[in-house]
């Protein structure tokens, strides 16, 4: 099987570094004399034939840009048999023999559907949530974490001046990787993640008291959105110890901005590897990182995998917060 024409799409929530991955796919494919097409708005672009030819110039000056030049969507229609049939027929009509799909778990499930209809697919993990079980690293996490850290550092200045308690809500959907990482990086008083059931009195209120005994007069509580709303947590703190916490929901700002060097370089390597896998006649694969190296896994196997917050992070957090 020789690969002649690759389509590349971004799907799900955008993540900084997606453009660097698209750029690497385009440049690697062209390097091997393979044509590349950009599929716009995720799987909707395949359904609607929303596709553009990409050349070296189309991806110039995109490595430093956040968001995705291909636009993105969470396609409801593609979840249906009819939507998938239309997408496959677009691939056949346009002679796209392969698709590289950049996104998270939902994107991988979509790619698996294409693969079952005979299209070659390789996926690249990109989500600020970093919640993909088959890989330690997902494109966008590093930038989002650094954005959140920068925001919280700024917040700390005013919290410290007014001797206040701050409750900050960090994204991550049902996962707490981003919140845990950010919480450790900003020296939070407490971090609430969905993976760990907490005893509110012991894990939040006592930690604030302990911090007070240690001489602190301001307190930073980081909450993963999957662990509860910052407003509710703030209300519970107010009720328990008569502090009047200020609430900050960082929200979509965490998904924007120029990607960090780490996100740019890893996205470039992953985009390169995705094309090399197709050229080596591999399909239904996800490029991932494991134990510090780049590798690839079967999509079906990847979707069965489970991982959670490392117990080391929980232990370190406990030591850092003094309880
Ligand atoms: O999956 C990425 C993510 O940013 C999550 O952290 C968040 O819960 C969700 O997407 C937000 O989605 P939307 O952009 O549709 O509001």
GROMACS .gro file of C-alpha atoms in nm, residues 39-309:
model
  271
   39UNK     CA    1  -0.993   1.898   0.678
   40UNK     CA    2  -1.174   2.194   0.836
   41UNK     CA    3  -1.385   2.187   1.156
   42UNK     CA    4  -1.294   1.836   1.266
   43UNK     CA    5  -1.501   1.544   1.140
   44UNK     CA    6  -1.769   1.788   1.018
   45UNK     CA    7  -1.521   1.884   0.745
   46UNK     CA    8  -1.510   1.526   0.620
   47UNK     CA    9  -1.889   1.503   0.621
   48UNK     CA   10  -1.931   1.832   0.434
   49UNK     CA   11  -1.626   1.806   0.207
   50UNK     CA   12  -1.478   2.115   0.374
   51UNK     CA   13  -1.122   2.048   0.266
   52UNK     CA   14  -0.829   2.261   0.146
   53UNK     CA   15  -0.498   2.176  -0.017
   54UNK     CA   16  -0.200   2.253   0.208
   55UNK     CA   17   0.151   2.340   0.092
   56UNK     CA   18   0.468   2.452   0.272
   57UNK     CA   19   0.348   2.811   0.277
   58UNK     CA   20   0.006   2.729   0.429
   59UNK     CA   21   0.180   2.642   0.755
   60UNK     CA   22   0.442   2.918   0.758
   61UNK     CA   23   0.449   3.121   1.079
   62UNK     CA   24   0.199   2.891   1.251
   63UNK     CA   25   0.437   2.711   1.490
   64UNK     CA   26   0.403   2.993   1.744
   65UNK     CA   27   0.026   3.035   1.714
   66UNK     CA   28  -0.226   2.902   1.966
   67UNK     CA   29  -0.565   2.763   1.862
   68UNK     CA   30  -0.593   2.570   1.538
   69UNK     CA   31  -0.576   2.708   1.185
   70UNK     CA   32  -0.797   2.415   1.076
   71UNK     CA   33  -1.074   2.513   1.322
   72UNK     CA   34  -1.221   2.246   1.543
   73UNK     CA   35  -1.556   2.100   1.644
   74UNK     CA   36  -1.714   1.818   1.837
   75UNK     CA   37  -1.918   1.660   1.558
   76UNK     CA   38  -2.250   1.508   1.670
   77UNK     CA   39  -2.328   1.401   1.314
   78UNK     CA   40  -2.010   1.198   1.288
   79UNK     CA   41  -2.126   0.990   1.585
   80UNK     CA   42  -2.405   0.852   1.363
   81UNK     CA   43  -2.373   0.573   1.103
   82UNK     CA   44  -2.502   0.812   0.839
   83UNK     CA   45  -2.240   1.078   0.929
   84UNK     CA   46  -1.961   0.822   0.913
   85UNK     CA   47  -2.088   0.693   0.578
   86UNK     CA   48  -2.077   1.047   0.437
   87UNK     CA   49  -1.726   1.104   0.575
   88UNK     CA   50  -1.595   0.782   0.423
   89UNK     CA   51  -1.756   0.867   0.092
   90UNK     CA   52  -1.580   1.209   0.096
   91UNK     CA   53  -1.247   1.032   0.156
   92UNK     CA   54  -1.312   0.796  -0.136
   93UNK     CA   55  -1.436   1.072  -0.368
   94UNK     CA   56  -1.130   1.290  -0.299
   95UNK     CA   57  -0.883   1.002  -0.294
   96UNK     CA   58  -0.778   1.060   0.069
   97UNK     CA   59  -0.624   0.726   0.161
   98UNK     CA   60  -0.519   0.838   0.511
   99UNK     CA   61  -0.630   1.070   0.788
  100UNK     CA   62  -0.424   1.211   1.075
  101UNK     CA   63  -0.658   1.317   1.356
  102UNK     CA   64  -0.531   1.549   1.630
  103UNK     CA   65  -0.730   1.567   1.956
  104UNK     CA   66  -0.838   1.366   2.260
  105UNK     CA   67  -1.032   1.046   2.331
  106UNK     CA   68  -1.341   1.155   2.133
  107UNK     CA   69  -1.117   1.222   1.833
  108UNK     CA   70  -0.963   0.876   1.866
  109UNK     CA   71  -1.306   0.711   1.872
  110UNK     CA   72  -1.388   0.897   1.550
  111UNK     CA   73  -1.062   0.782   1.392
  112UNK     CA   74  -1.138   0.423   1.490
  113UNK     CA   75  -1.471   0.449   1.305
  114UNK     CA   76  -1.290   0.569   0.990
  115UNK     CA   77  -1.037   0.291   1.027
  116UNK     CA   78  -1.314   0.030   1.044
  117UNK     CA   79  -1.426   0.157   0.702
  118UNK     CA   80  -1.082   0.100   0.552
  119UNK     CA   81  -0.927   0.448   0.583
  120UNK     CA   82  -0.571   0.452   0.723
  121UNK     CA   83  -0.562   0.655   1.042
  122UNK     CA   84  -0.304   0.778   1.288
  123UNK     CA   85  -0.390   1.000   1.585
  124UNK     CA   86  -0.192   1.259   1.776
  125UNK     CA   87  -0.291   1.332   2.141
  126UNK     CA   88  -0.372   1.698   2.204
  127UNK     CA   89  -0.572   1.819   2.502
  128UNK     CA   90  -0.496   2.057   2.786
  129UNK     CA   91  -0.659   1.800   3.019
  130UNK     CA   92  -0.369   1.552   2.969
  131UNK     CA   93  -0.621   1.276   3.042
  132UNK     CA   94  -0.530   1.031   2.766
  133UNK     CA   95  -0.439   0.701   2.926
  134UNK     CA   96  -0.197   0.571   2.661
  135UNK     CA   97   0.038   0.869   2.681
  136UNK     CA   98   0.210   1.063   2.957
  137UNK     CA   99   0.211   1.376   2.745
  138UNK     CA  100  -0.060   1.546   2.541
  139UNK     CA  101   0.001   1.853   2.328
  140UNK     CA  102  -0.126   2.170   2.499
  141UNK     CA  103  -0.094   2.061   2.861
  142UNK     CA  104   0.238   2.235   2.916
  143UNK     CA  105   0.116   2.568   2.777
  144UNK     CA  106  -0.215   2.552   2.964
  145UNK     CA  107  -0.038   2.468   3.290
  146UNK     CA  108   0.203   2.759   3.248
  147UNK     CA  109  -0.082   2.996   3.164
  148UNK     CA  110  -0.271   2.891   3.477
  149UNK     CA  111   0.044   2.921   3.687
  150UNK     CA  112   0.109   3.273   3.558
  151UNK     CA  113  -0.250   3.378   3.633
  152UNK     CA  114  -0.241   3.231   3.984
  153UNK     CA  115   0.093   3.397   4.060
  154UNK     CA  116  -0.069   3.729   3.972
  155UNK     CA  117  -0.367   3.646   4.186
  156UNK     CA  118  -0.140   3.567   4.477
  157UNK     CA  119  -0.001   3.921   4.477
  158UNK     CA  120  -0.339   4.073   4.551
  159UNK     CA  121  -0.447   3.788   4.783
  160UNK     CA  122  -0.131   3.837   4.986
  161UNK     CA  123  -0.180   4.215   5.004
  162UNK     CA  124  -0.534   4.181   5.135
  163UNK     CA  125  -0.461   3.869   5.343
  164UNK     CA  126  -0.736   3.679   5.168
  165UNK     CA  127  -0.829   3.329   5.072
  166UNK     CA  128  -0.861   3.257   4.700
  167UNK     CA  129  -1.043   2.966   4.539
  168UNK     CA  130  -0.932   2.910   4.180
  169UNK     CA  131  -1.109   2.676   3.941
  170UNK     CA  132  -0.889   2.508   3.681
  171UNK     CA  133  -1.012   2.324   3.370
  172UNK     CA  134  -0.966   1.952   3.307
  173UNK     CA  135  -1.320   1.821   3.253
  174UNK     CA  136  -1.337   1.497   3.460
  175UNK     CA  137  -0.964   1.481   3.524
  176UNK     CA  138  -0.744   1.652   3.782
  177UNK     CA  139  -0.402   1.633   3.612
  178UNK     CA  140  -0.396   2.002   3.524
  179UNK     CA  141  -0.517   2.113   3.869
  180UNK     CA  142  -0.271   1.888   4.053
  181UNK     CA  143   0.026   2.004   3.843
  182UNK     CA  144  -0.072   2.369   3.875
  183UNK     CA  145  -0.144   2.333   4.248
  184UNK     CA  146   0.202   2.189   4.308
  185UNK     CA  147   0.361   2.463   4.097
  186UNK     CA  148   0.193   2.754   4.275
  187UNK     CA  149   0.234   2.616   4.627
  188UNK     CA  150  -0.140   2.584   4.688
  189UNK     CA  151  -0.275   2.545   5.040
  190UNK     CA  152  -0.505   2.266   4.914
  191UNK     CA  153  -0.581   2.103   4.578
  192UNK     CA  154  -0.913   1.934   4.505
  193UNK     CA  155  -0.919   1.679   4.220
  194UNK     CA  156  -1.197   1.441   4.112
  195UNK     CA  157  -0.970   1.136   4.141
  196UNK     CA  158  -0.940   1.176   4.517
  197UNK     CA  159  -1.233   1.182   4.755
  198UNK     CA  160  -1.172   1.441   5.021
  199UNK     CA  161  -1.269   1.499   5.376
  200UNK     CA  162  -1.350   1.872   5.351
  201UNK     CA  163  -1.269   1.951   5.714
  202UNK     CA  164  -0.940   1.766   5.713
  203UNK     CA  165  -0.824   1.838   5.356
  204UNK     CA  166  -0.931   2.202   5.324
  205UNK     CA  167  -1.031   2.366   5.651
  206UNK     CA  168  -0.755   2.208   5.862
  207UNK     CA  169  -0.499   2.297   5.594
  208UNK     CA  170  -0.604   2.660   5.607
  209UNK     CA  171  -0.582   2.651   5.989
  210UNK     CA  172  -0.241   2.484   5.970
  211UNK     CA  173  -0.118   2.748   5.723
  212UNK     CA  174  -0.241   3.018   5.963
  213UNK     CA  175  -0.051   2.857   6.252
  214UNK     CA  176   0.256   2.853   6.027
  215UNK     CA  177   0.230   3.229   5.987
  216UNK     CA  178   0.046   3.255   5.655
  217UNK     CA  179  -0.225   3.514   5.615
  218UNK     CA  180  -0.342   3.422   5.264
  219UNK     CA  181  -0.452   3.086   5.129
  220UNK     CA  182  -0.469   2.951   4.775
  221UNK     CA  183  -0.718   2.670   4.711
  222UNK     CA  184  -0.700   2.512   4.363
  223UNK     CA  185  -1.007   2.319   4.246
  224UNK     CA  186  -1.028   2.102   3.934
  225UNK     CA  187  -1.357   2.176   3.758
  226UNK     CA  188  -1.441   1.803   3.785
  227UNK     CA  189  -1.410   1.820   4.165
  228UNK     CA  190  -1.675   2.087   4.215
  229UNK     CA  191  -1.744   2.452   4.154
  230UNK     CA  192  -1.515   2.714   4.305
  231UNK     CA  193  -1.818   2.914   4.425
  232UNK     CA  194  -1.954   2.620   4.621
  233UNK     CA  195  -1.615   2.548   4.775
  234UNK     CA  196  -1.577   2.916   4.870
  235UNK     CA  197  -1.922   2.916   5.033
  236UNK     CA  198  -1.832   2.608   5.237
  237UNK     CA  199  -1.508   2.771   5.354
  238UNK     CA  200  -1.696   3.086   5.452
  239UNK     CA  201  -1.945   2.884   5.650
  240UNK     CA  202  -1.679   2.677   5.827
  241UNK     CA  203  -1.425   2.944   5.929
  242UNK     CA  204  -1.573   3.281   5.852
  243UNK     CA  205  -1.321   3.371   5.580
  244UNK     CA  206  -1.459   3.551   5.276
  245UNK     CA  207  -1.279   3.382   4.984
  246UNK     CA  208  -1.257   3.539   4.639
  247UNK     CA  209  -1.345   3.310   4.349
  248UNK     CA  210  -1.161   3.298   4.016
  249UNK     CA  211  -1.264   3.066   3.733
  250UNK     CA  212  -0.972   3.063   3.490
  251UNK     CA  213  -1.187   2.916   3.212
  252UNK     CA  214  -1.099   2.920   2.844
  253UNK     CA  215  -0.804   3.154   2.888
  254UNK     CA  216  -0.614   2.834   2.976
  255UNK     CA  217  -0.667   2.703   2.622
  256UNK     CA  218  -0.521   3.007   2.447
  257UNK     CA  219  -0.181   3.159   2.391
  258UNK     CA  220   0.140   3.085   2.211
  259UNK     CA  221   0.257   2.726   2.278
  260UNK     CA  222   0.560   2.671   2.501
  261UNK     CA  223   0.882   2.537   2.353
  262UNK     CA  224   0.801   2.194   2.495
  263UNK     CA  225   0.460   2.186   2.326
  264UNK     CA  226   0.606   2.308   1.996
  265UNK     CA  227   0.889   2.054   1.986
  266UNK     CA  228   0.682   1.757   2.101
  267UNK     CA  229   0.402   1.847   1.859
  268UNK     CA  230   0.658   1.867   1.580
  269UNK     CA  231   0.799   1.525   1.668
  270UNK     CA  232   0.451   1.374   1.696
  271UNK     CA  233   0.341   1.519   1.361
  272UNK     CA  234   0.656   1.382   1.199
  273UNK     CA  235   0.604   1.037   1.355
  274UNK     CA  236   0.239   1.023   1.250
  275UNK     CA  237   0.336   1.057   0.883
  276UNK     CA  238   0.626   0.812   0.920
  277UNK     CA  239   0.385   0.554   1.068
  278UNK     CA  240   0.152   0.585   0.769
  279UNK     CA  241   0.445   0.553   0.530
  280UNK     CA  242   0.547   0.235   0.716
  281UNK     CA  243   0.197   0.100   0.646
  282UNK     CA  244   0.085   0.126   1.004
  283UNK     CA  245  -0.275   0.224   1.071
  284UNK     CA  246  -0.522   0.256   1.361
  285UNK     CA  247  -0.239   0.390   1.577
  286UNK     CA  248  -0.190   0.673   1.829
  287UNK     CA  249   0.148   0.841   1.865
  288UNK     CA  250   0.228   0.863   2.235
  289UNK     CA  251   0.502   0.901   2.492
  290UNK     CA  252   0.596   0.636   2.742
  291UNK     CA  253   0.887   0.642   2.988
  292UNK     CA  254   1.038   0.942   2.815
  293UNK     CA  255   1.031   0.798   2.459
  294UNK     CA  256   0.799   0.839   2.165
  295UNK     CA  257   0.614   0.527   2.058
  296UNK     CA  258   0.273   0.427   1.921
  297UNK     CA  259  -0.019   0.211   2.036
  298UNK     CA  260  -0.324   0.056   1.872
  299UNK     CA  261  -0.633   0.279   1.906
  300UNK     CA  262  -0.852  -0.006   2.035
  301UNK     CA  263  -0.595  -0.098   2.301
  302UNK     CA  264  -0.549   0.269   2.395
  303UNK     CA  265  -0.922   0.321   2.450
  304UNK     CA  266  -0.922   0.030   2.700
  305UNK     CA  267  -0.638   0.173   2.908
  306UNK     CA  268  -0.683   0.350   3.243
  307UNK     CA  269  -0.452   0.567   3.445
  308UNK     CA  270  -0.497   0.811   3.728
  309UNK     CA  271  -0.311   1.081   3.920
   0.00000   0.00000   0.00000
